[in-house]
Coordinates of C-alpha atoms in Angstrom, one line a residue:
X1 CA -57.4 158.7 -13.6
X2 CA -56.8 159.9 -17.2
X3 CA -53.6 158.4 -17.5
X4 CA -54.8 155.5 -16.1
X5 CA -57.5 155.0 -18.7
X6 CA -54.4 155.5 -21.3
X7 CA -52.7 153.5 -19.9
X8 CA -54.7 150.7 -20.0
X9 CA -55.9 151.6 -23.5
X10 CA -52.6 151.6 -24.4
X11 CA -51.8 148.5 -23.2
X12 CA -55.2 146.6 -24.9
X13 CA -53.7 148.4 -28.3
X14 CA -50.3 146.5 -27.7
X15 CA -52.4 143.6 -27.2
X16 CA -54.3 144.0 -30.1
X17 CA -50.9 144.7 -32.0
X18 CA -49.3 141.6 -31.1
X19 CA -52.2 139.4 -31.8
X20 CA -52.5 141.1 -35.5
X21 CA -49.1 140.5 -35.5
X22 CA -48.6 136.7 -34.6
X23 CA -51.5 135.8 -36.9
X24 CA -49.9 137.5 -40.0
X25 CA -46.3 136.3 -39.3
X26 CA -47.3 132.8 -37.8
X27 CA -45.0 130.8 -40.2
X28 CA -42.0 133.3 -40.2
X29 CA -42.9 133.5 -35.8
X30 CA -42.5 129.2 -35.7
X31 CA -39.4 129.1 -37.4
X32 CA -38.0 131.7 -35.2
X33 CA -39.1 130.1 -32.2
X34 CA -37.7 126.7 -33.1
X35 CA -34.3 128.7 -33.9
X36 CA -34.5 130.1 -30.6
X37 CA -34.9 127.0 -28.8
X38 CA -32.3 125.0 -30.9
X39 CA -29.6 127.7 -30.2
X40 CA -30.7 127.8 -26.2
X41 CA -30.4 124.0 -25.8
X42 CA -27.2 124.1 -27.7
X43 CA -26.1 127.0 -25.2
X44 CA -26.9 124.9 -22.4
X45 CA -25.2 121.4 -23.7
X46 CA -22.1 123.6 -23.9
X47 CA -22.5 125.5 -20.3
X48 CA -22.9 121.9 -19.0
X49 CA -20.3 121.1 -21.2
X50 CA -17.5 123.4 -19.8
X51 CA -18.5 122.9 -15.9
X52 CA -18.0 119.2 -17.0
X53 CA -14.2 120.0 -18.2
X54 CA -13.7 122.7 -14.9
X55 CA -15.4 119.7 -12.4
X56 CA -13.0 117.5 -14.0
X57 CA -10.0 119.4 -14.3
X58 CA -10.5 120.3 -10.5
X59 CA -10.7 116.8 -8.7
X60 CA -7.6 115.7 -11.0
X61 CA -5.7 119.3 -10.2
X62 CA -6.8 118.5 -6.2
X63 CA -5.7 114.6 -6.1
X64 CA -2.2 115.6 -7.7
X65 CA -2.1 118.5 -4.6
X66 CA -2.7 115.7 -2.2
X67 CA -0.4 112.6 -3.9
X68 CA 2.6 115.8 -3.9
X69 CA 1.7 116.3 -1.0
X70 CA 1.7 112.8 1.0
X71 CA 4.8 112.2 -1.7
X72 CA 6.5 115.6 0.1
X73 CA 6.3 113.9 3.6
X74 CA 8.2 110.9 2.5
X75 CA 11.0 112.7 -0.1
X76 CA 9.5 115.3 -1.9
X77 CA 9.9 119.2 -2.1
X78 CA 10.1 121.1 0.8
X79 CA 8.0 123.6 -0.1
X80 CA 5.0 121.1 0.1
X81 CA 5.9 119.9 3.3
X82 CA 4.6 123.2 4.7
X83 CA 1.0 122.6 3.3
X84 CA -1.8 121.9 5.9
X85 CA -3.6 118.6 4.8
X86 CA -7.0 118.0 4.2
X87 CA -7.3 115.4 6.3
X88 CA -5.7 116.8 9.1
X89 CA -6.6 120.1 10.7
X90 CA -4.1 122.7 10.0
X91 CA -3.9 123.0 14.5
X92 CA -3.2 119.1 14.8
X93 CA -0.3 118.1 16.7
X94 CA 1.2 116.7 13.3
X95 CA 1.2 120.3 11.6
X96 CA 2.3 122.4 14.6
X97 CA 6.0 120.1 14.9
X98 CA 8.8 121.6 14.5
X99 CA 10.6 121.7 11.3
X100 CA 13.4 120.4 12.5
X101 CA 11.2 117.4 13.8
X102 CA 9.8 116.9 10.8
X103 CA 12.7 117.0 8.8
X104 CA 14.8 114.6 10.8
X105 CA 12.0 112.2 11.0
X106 CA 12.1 112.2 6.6
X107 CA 15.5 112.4 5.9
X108 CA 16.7 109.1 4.3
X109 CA 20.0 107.9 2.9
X110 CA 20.9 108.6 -0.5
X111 CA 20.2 105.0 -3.0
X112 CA 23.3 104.1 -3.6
X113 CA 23.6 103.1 -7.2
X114 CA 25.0 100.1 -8.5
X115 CA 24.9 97.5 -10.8
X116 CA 22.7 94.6 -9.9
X117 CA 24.9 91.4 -10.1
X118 CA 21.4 89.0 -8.6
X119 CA 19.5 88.2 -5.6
X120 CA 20.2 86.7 -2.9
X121 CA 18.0 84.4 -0.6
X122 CA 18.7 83.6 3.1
X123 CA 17.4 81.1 5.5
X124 CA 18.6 82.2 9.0
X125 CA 19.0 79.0 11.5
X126 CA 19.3 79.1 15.1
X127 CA 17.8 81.4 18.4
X128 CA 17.2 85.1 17.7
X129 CA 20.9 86.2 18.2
X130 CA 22.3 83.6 16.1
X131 CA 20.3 84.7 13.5
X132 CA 20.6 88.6 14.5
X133 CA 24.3 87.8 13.8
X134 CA 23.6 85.9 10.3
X135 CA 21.5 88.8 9.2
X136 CA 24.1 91.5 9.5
X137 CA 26.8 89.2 7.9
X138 CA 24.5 88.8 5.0
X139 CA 24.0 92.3 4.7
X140 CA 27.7 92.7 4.4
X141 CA 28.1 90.1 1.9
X142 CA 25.3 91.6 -0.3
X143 CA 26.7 95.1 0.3
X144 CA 30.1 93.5 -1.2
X145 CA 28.9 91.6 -3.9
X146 CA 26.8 94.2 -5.5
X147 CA 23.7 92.1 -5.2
X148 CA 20.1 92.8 -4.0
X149 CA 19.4 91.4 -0.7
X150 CA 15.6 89.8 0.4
X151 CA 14.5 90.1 4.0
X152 CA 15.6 87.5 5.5
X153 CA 13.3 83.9 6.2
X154 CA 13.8 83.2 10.3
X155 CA 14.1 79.6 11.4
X156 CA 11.1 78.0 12.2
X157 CA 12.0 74.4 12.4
X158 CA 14.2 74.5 15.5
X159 CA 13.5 73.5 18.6
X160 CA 11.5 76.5 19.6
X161 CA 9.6 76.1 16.8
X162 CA 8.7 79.7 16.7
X163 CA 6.7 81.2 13.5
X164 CA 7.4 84.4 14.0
X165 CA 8.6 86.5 10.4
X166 CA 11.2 88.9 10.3
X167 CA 8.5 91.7 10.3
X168 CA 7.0 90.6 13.6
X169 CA 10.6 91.1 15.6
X170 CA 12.2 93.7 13.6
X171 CA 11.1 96.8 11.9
X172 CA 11.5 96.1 8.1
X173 CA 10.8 99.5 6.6
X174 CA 13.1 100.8 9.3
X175 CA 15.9 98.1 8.1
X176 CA 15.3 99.0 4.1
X177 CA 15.7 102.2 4.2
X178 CA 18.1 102.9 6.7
X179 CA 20.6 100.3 4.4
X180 CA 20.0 102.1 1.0
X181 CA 23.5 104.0 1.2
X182 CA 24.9 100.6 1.5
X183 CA 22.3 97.8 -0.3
X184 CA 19.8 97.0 -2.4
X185 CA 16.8 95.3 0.0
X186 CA 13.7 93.9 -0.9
X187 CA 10.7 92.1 0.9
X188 CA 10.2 89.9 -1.9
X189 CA 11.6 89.1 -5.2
X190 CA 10.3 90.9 -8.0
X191 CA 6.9 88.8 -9.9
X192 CA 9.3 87.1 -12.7
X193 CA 11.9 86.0 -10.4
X194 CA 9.1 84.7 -7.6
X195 CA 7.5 82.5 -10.1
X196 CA 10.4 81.2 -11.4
X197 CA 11.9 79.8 -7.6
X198 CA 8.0 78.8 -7.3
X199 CA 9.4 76.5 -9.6
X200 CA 12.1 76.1 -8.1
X201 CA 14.3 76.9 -10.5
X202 CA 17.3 78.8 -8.1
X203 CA 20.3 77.2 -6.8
X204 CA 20.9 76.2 -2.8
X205 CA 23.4 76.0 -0.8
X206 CA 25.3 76.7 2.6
X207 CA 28.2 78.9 2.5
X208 CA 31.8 77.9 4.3
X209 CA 31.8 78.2 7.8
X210 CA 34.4 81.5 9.2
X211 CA 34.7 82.4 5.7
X212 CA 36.5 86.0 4.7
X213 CA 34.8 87.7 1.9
X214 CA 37.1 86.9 -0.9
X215 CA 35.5 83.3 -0.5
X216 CA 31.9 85.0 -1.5
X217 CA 33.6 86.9 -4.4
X218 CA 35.2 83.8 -5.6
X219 CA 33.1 81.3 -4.8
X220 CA 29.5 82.6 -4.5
X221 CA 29.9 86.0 -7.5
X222 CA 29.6 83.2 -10.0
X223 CA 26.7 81.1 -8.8
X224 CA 24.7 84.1 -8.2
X225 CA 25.5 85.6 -11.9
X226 CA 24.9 82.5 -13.6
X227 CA 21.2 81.3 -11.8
X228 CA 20.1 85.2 -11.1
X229 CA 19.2 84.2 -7.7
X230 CA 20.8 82.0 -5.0
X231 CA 19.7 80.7 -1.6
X232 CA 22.2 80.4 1.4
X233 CA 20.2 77.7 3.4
X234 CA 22.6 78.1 6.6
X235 CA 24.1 81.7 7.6
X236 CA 25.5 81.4 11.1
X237 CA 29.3 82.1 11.8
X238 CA 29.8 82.4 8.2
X239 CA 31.5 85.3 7.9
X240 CA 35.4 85.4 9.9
X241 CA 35.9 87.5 13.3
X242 CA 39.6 88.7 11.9
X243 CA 41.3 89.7 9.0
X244 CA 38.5 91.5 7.3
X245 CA 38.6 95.3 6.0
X246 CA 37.9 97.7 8.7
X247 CA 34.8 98.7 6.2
X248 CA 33.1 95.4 6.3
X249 CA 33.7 95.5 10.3
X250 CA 32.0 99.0 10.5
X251 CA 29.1 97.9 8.5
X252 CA 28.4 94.6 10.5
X253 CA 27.9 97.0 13.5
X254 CA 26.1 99.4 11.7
X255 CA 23.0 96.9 10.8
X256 CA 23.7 95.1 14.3
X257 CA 23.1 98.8 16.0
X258 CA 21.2 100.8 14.0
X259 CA 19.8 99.2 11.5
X260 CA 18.0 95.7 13.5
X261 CA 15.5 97.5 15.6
X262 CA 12.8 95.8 17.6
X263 CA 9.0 96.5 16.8
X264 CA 7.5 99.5 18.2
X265 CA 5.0 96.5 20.0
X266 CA 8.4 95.1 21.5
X267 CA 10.2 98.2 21.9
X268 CA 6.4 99.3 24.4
X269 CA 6.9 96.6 26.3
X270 CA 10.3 96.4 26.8
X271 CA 10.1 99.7 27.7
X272 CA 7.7 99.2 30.0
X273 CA 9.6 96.6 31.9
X274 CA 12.6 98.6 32.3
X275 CA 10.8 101.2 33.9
X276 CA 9.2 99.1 36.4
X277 CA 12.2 97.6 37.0
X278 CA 14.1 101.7 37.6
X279 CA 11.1 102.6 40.2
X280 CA 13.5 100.0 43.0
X281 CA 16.6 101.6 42.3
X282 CA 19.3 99.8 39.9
X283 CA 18.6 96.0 38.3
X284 CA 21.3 93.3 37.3
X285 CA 20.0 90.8 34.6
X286 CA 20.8 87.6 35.2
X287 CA 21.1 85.6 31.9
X288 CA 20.5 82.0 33.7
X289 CA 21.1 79.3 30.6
X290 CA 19.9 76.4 33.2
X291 CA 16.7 75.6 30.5
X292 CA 15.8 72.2 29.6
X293 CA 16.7 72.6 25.7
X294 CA 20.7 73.6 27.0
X295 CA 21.1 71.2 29.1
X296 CA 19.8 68.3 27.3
X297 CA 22.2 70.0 24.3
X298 CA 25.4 70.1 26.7
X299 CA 24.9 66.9 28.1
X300 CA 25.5 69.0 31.4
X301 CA 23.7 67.3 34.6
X302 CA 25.3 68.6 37.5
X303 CA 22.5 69.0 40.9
X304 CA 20.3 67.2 38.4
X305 CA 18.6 63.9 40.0
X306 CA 18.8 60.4 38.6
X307 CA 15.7 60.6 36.9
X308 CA 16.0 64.4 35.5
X309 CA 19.6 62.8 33.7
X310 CA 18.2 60.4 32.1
X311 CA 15.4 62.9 30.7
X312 CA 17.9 65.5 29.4
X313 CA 19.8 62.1 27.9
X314 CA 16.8 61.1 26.0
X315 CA 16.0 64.3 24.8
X316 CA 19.5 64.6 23.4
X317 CA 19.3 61.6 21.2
X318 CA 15.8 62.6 20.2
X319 CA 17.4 65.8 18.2
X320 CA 19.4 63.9 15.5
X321 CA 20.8 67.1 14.6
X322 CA 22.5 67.8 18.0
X323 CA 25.5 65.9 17.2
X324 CA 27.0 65.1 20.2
X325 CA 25.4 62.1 22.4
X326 CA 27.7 60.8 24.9
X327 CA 29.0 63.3 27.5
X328 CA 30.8 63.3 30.8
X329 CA 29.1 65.9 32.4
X330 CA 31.6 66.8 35.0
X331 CA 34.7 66.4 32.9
X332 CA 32.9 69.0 30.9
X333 CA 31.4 70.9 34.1
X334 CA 35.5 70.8 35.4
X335 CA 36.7 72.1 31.8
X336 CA 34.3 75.2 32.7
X337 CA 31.7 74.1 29.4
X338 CA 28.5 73.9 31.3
X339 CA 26.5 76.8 32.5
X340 CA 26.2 77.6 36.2
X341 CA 23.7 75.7 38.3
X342 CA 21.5 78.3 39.9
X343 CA 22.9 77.1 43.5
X344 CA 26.9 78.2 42.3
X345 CA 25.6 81.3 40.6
X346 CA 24.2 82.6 43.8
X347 CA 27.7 81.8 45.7
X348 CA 29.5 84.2 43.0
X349 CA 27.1 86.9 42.9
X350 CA 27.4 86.8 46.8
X351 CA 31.4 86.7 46.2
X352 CA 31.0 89.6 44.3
X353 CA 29.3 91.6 47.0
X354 CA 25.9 92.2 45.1
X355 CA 23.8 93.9 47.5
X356 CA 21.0 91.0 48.6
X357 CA 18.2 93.8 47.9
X358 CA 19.1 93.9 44.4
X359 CA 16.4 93.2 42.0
X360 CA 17.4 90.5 40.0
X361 CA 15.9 89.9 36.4
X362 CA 15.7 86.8 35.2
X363 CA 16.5 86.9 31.4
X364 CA 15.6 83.4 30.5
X365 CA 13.2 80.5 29.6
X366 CA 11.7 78.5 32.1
X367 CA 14.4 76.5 34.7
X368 CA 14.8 73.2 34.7
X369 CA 13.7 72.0 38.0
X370 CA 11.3 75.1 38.6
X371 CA 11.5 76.4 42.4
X372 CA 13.6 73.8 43.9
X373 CA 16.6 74.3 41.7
X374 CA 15.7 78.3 42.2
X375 CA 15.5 78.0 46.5
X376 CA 19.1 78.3 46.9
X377 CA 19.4 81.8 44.9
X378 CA 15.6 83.5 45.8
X379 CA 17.0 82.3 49.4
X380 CA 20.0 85.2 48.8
X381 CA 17.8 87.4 46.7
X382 CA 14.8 87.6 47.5
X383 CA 14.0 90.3 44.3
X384 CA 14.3 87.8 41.6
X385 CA 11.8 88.9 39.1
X386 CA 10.8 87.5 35.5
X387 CA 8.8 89.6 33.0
X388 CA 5.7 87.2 33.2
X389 CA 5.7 88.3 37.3
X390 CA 6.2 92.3 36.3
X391 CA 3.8 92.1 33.8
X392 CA -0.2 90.9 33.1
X393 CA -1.1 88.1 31.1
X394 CA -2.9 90.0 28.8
X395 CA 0.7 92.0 28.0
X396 CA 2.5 89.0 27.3
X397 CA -0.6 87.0 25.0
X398 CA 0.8 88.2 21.7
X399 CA 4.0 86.9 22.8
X400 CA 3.3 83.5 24.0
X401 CA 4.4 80.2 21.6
X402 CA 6.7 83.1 20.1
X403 CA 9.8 82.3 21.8
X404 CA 12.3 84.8 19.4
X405 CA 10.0 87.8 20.4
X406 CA 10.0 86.8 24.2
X407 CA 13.9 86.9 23.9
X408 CA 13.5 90.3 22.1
X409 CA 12.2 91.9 25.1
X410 CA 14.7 90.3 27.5
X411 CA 17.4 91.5 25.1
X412 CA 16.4 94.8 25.3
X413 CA 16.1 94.3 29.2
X414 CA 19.7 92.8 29.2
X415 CA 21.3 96.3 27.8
X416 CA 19.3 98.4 29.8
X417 CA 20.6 96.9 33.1
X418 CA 22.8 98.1 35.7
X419 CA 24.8 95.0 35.4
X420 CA 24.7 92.0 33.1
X421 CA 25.7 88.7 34.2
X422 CA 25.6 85.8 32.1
X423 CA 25.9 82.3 33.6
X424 CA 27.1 80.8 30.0
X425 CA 28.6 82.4 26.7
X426 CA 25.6 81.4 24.0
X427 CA 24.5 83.9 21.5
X428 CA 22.5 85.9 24.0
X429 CA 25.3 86.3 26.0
X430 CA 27.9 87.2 23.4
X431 CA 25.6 89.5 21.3
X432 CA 24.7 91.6 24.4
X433 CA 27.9 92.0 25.6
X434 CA 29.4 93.1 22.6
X435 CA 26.2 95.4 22.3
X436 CA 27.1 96.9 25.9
X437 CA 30.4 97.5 25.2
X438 CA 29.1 99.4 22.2
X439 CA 26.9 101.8 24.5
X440 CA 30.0 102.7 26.4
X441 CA 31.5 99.6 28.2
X442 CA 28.1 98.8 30.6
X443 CA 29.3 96.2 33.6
X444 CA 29.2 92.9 32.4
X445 CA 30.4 90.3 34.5
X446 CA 32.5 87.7 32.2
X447 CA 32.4 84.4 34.4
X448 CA 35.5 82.0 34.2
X449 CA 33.8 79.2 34.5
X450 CA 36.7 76.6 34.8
X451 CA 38.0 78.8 37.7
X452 CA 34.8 79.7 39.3
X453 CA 33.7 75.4 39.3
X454 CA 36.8 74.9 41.0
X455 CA 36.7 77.8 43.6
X456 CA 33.1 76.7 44.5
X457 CA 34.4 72.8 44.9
X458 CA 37.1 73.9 47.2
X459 CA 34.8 75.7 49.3
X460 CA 31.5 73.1 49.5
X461 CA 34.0 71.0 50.8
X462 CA 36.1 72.8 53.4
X463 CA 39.5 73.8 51.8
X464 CA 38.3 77.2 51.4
X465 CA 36.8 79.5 53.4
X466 CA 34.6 82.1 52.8
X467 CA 36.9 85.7 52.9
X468 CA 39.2 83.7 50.5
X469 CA 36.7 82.3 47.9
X470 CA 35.0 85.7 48.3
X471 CA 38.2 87.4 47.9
X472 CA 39.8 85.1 44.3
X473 CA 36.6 85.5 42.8
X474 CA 37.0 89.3 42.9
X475 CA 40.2 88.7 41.7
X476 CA 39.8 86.8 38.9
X477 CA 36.5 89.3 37.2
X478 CA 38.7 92.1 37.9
X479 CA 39.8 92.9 34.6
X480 CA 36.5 90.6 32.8
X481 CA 33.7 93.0 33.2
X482 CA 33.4 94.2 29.6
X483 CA 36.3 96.8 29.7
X484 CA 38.2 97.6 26.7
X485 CA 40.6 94.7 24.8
X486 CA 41.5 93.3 21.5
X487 CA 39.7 90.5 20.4
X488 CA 41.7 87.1 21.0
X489 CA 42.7 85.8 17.5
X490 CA 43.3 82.1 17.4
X491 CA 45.0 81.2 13.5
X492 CA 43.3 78.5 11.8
X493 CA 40.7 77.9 14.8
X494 CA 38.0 80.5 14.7
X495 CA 35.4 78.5 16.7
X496 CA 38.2 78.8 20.0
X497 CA 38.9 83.0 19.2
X498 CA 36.5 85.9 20.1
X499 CA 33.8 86.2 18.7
X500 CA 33.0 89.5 16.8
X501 CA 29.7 90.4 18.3
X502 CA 31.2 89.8 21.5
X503 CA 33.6 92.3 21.1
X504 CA 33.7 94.4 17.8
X505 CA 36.3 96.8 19.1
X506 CA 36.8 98.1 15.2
X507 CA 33.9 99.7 16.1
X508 CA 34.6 101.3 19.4
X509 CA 38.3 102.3 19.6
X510 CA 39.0 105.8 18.9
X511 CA 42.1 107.2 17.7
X512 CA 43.6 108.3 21.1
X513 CA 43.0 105.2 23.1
X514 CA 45.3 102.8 22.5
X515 CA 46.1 102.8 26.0
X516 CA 42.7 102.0 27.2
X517 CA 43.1 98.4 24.7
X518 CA 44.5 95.4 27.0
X519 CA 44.7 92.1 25.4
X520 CA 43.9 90.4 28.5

């Protein structure tokens, strides 16, 4: 109780003390006070002050982590490519691949350095493998003319009037940068240079037909060094089959085979085909160029009625760009340059024993005269299938009125088969087979036309029977199902020799198989 009383005592005397004390010092006591408060706000500007500096330097330190970081999955360090990210969990499928996985997926050809002599512009012209052939001989001439190359503009004039880009067929990053080893490529020319053929101030032109590249380096070096930027307006068959470097050769098939892939949308569906084509056993495509567009082109008319001759002749002189008006259509059917009529295809896949429960896949447009013109061969083979009857509608809407990407699946249908059997040597027909041969000498079934028109003649009407027709077709495809041989070379007429995507055998022939090489 006593020190209770003290202590409150004592603490009234304190009180006391302090009130004495703040009325005798009241001036010296506000001066100190506003001191005090001066120096605390100052103290607190500068706290806020530095966690303004460590915010700051924090977000910039974290944003360089994560631009290193997205940077070190394309090229960068490998030390960063072991760092989770934060916007994938550090268990996600993506962080739990293999190295090995990941490395091969980021591993890209060296640039290859050079100095830049221009740019150079293409317009491709024709179907998809006429242009897929134009695009890989510009690559080679841009390769060999130190230039830079721009992704190439697809025809869409023709007479599939198809709109499709280069970007909706083939994979463009995939084409860049598989090519830097070899070639500058850009989708675009740079903002200068775009303005300035805005303007159109860039020369034009279409290069020599079957040229060899000393033409380009003679001819086309100079026109591209003096306007900075040229356009080749035409680029099919522009480029010789023979007589060039074994280099240039190499590198035609290495954009042809590695570098030109499909979409990942057409590679799905392609895919998909092919697998529902496997679940019956083995397929044969049938590449059957009876379409209204070839035809009307060839001037060929053969099983055609009255009326459906006339329309194939009056769509020919509608195309003032298809040259060639008035045809004999079986002097040309008899010099073997027409395709086969689905009636004498199904007599030489029957000569050739195909078994009639083969599924047959129909890589084509639609055929002119629809079912009637088809009874003869579904009659034989009853498994003729067509993507648009293995597939939905819904799978093929994206597709539709896009005729180049439609061929892009059947393409990747045609070297996937069993056996490929085209009934006429277009660009489809060519490319693929050269392609097949490439994959390891697939079957492909090289029809004599001349020979076969004849053989089928001789039997409609009676001189032949059926164990000898049978038996000379055999004969004849013996030795043309896309075995090994030398290109034929043909001096001075390169439109009459082998084609080089038919049959690039520079890029197939190993050292210790000469023998294998006929030169049928």
């Amino acid at each position: 109780m006593l020190k209770l009383e003290r202590s409150l005592r004592g603490s009234e005397y304190g009180e006391r003390h302090l009130g004495l004390k703040s009325h005798g010092e009241g001036k010296v006591g506000g001066a100190a006070a506003a001191a005090e408060k001066i120096k605390g706000a100052m103290m607190t500007r500068s706290r806020m002050k530095l966690w303004m500096i460590r915010a700051t330097t924090t977000v910039l330190l974290w944003t360089c982590v994560v631009q290193l970081t997205a940077l070190g999955e394309m090229w960068g360090p490998r030390v960063l490519k072991g760092w989770p990210s934060c916007f994938t969990p550090s268990d996600s499928p993506a962080t739990m691949k293999p190295s090995s996985a990941v490395e091969q997926k980021i591993v890209l050809p060296p640039k290859r350095i050079y100095k830049n002599n221009g740019y150079l512009m293409v317009s491709c012209n024709g179907g998809l493998n006429q242009m897929r052939a134009a695009i890989c001989d510009m690559v080679v001439i841009a390769r060999y003319l130190n230039v830079t190359l721009i992704v190439p503009e697809l025809d869409k004039t023709s007479f599939w009037n198809d709109p499709s880009e280069f970007q909706d067929i083939f994979d463009v990053d995939h084409f860049i940068t598989s090519l830097r080893d070899e070639v500058r490529i850009l989708k675009e020319l740079p903002p200068r240079l775009k303005q300035r053929v805005e303007f159109g101030m860039y020369y034009s032109m279409p290069p020599v037909s079957w040229s060899d590249i000393s033409y380009y380096k003679n001819q086309i070096l100079p026109l591209i060094q003096k306007h900075k930027v040229l356009h080749l307006n035409k680029t099919d068959s522009r480029l010789a089959n023979n007589g060039l470097p074994t280099d240039i050769q190499k590198l035609r098939c290495r954009v042809n085979y590695a570098a030109l892939k499909f979409t990942s949308q057409i590679e799905e569906l392609g895919n998909r085909v092919i697998n529902l084509l496997r679940r019956n056993g083995p397929f044969l495509v049938l590449h059957l160029r009876y379409e209204m567009d070839m035809l009307a082109f060839s001037g060929c008319t053969h099983g055609c009625s009255v009326e459906e001759a006339d329309e194939l002749t009056r769509m020919r002189y509608a195309y003032p760009w298809w040259k060639e008006k008035v045809i004999n259509s079986e002097l040309k059917r008899k010099d073997g340059l027409c395709p086969l009529t689905p009636e004498e295809t199904a007599l030489v896949l029957q000569a050739l024993d195909i078994d009639h429960s083969t599924t047959i896949y129909i890589a084509a447009g639609e055929i002119y005269g629809g079912a009637r013109r088809m009874a003869g061969l579904t009659a034989a083979y009853p498994n003729v299938v067509r993507k648009e009857t293995l597939l939905e509608p819904s799978d093929l809407r994206f597709f539709q009125n896009h005729s180049s990407q439609m061929a892009a699946l059947d393409y990747m249908v045609s070297l996937e088969s069993d056996i490929f059997v085209p009934t006429y040597d277009g660009n489809m027909a060519k490319v693929v087979e050269g392609h097949r041969r490439y994959l390891g000498f697939r079957r492909t079934f090289l029809l004599d036309r001349k020979l076969i028109v004849e053989l089928i003649d001789r039997y409609n009407n009676g001189s032949m029977g059926w164990h000898e027709f049978s038996s000379s077709v055999k004969a004849v495809h013996a030795n043309r199902m896309g075995n090994p041989r030398r290109r034929t070379v043909i001096t001075d007429r390169p439109k009459e020799e082998d084609y080089f995507y038919s049959n690039p055998y520079e890029c197939l022939m190993l050292p210790d198989q000469d023998e294998l090489w006929s030169s049928e």
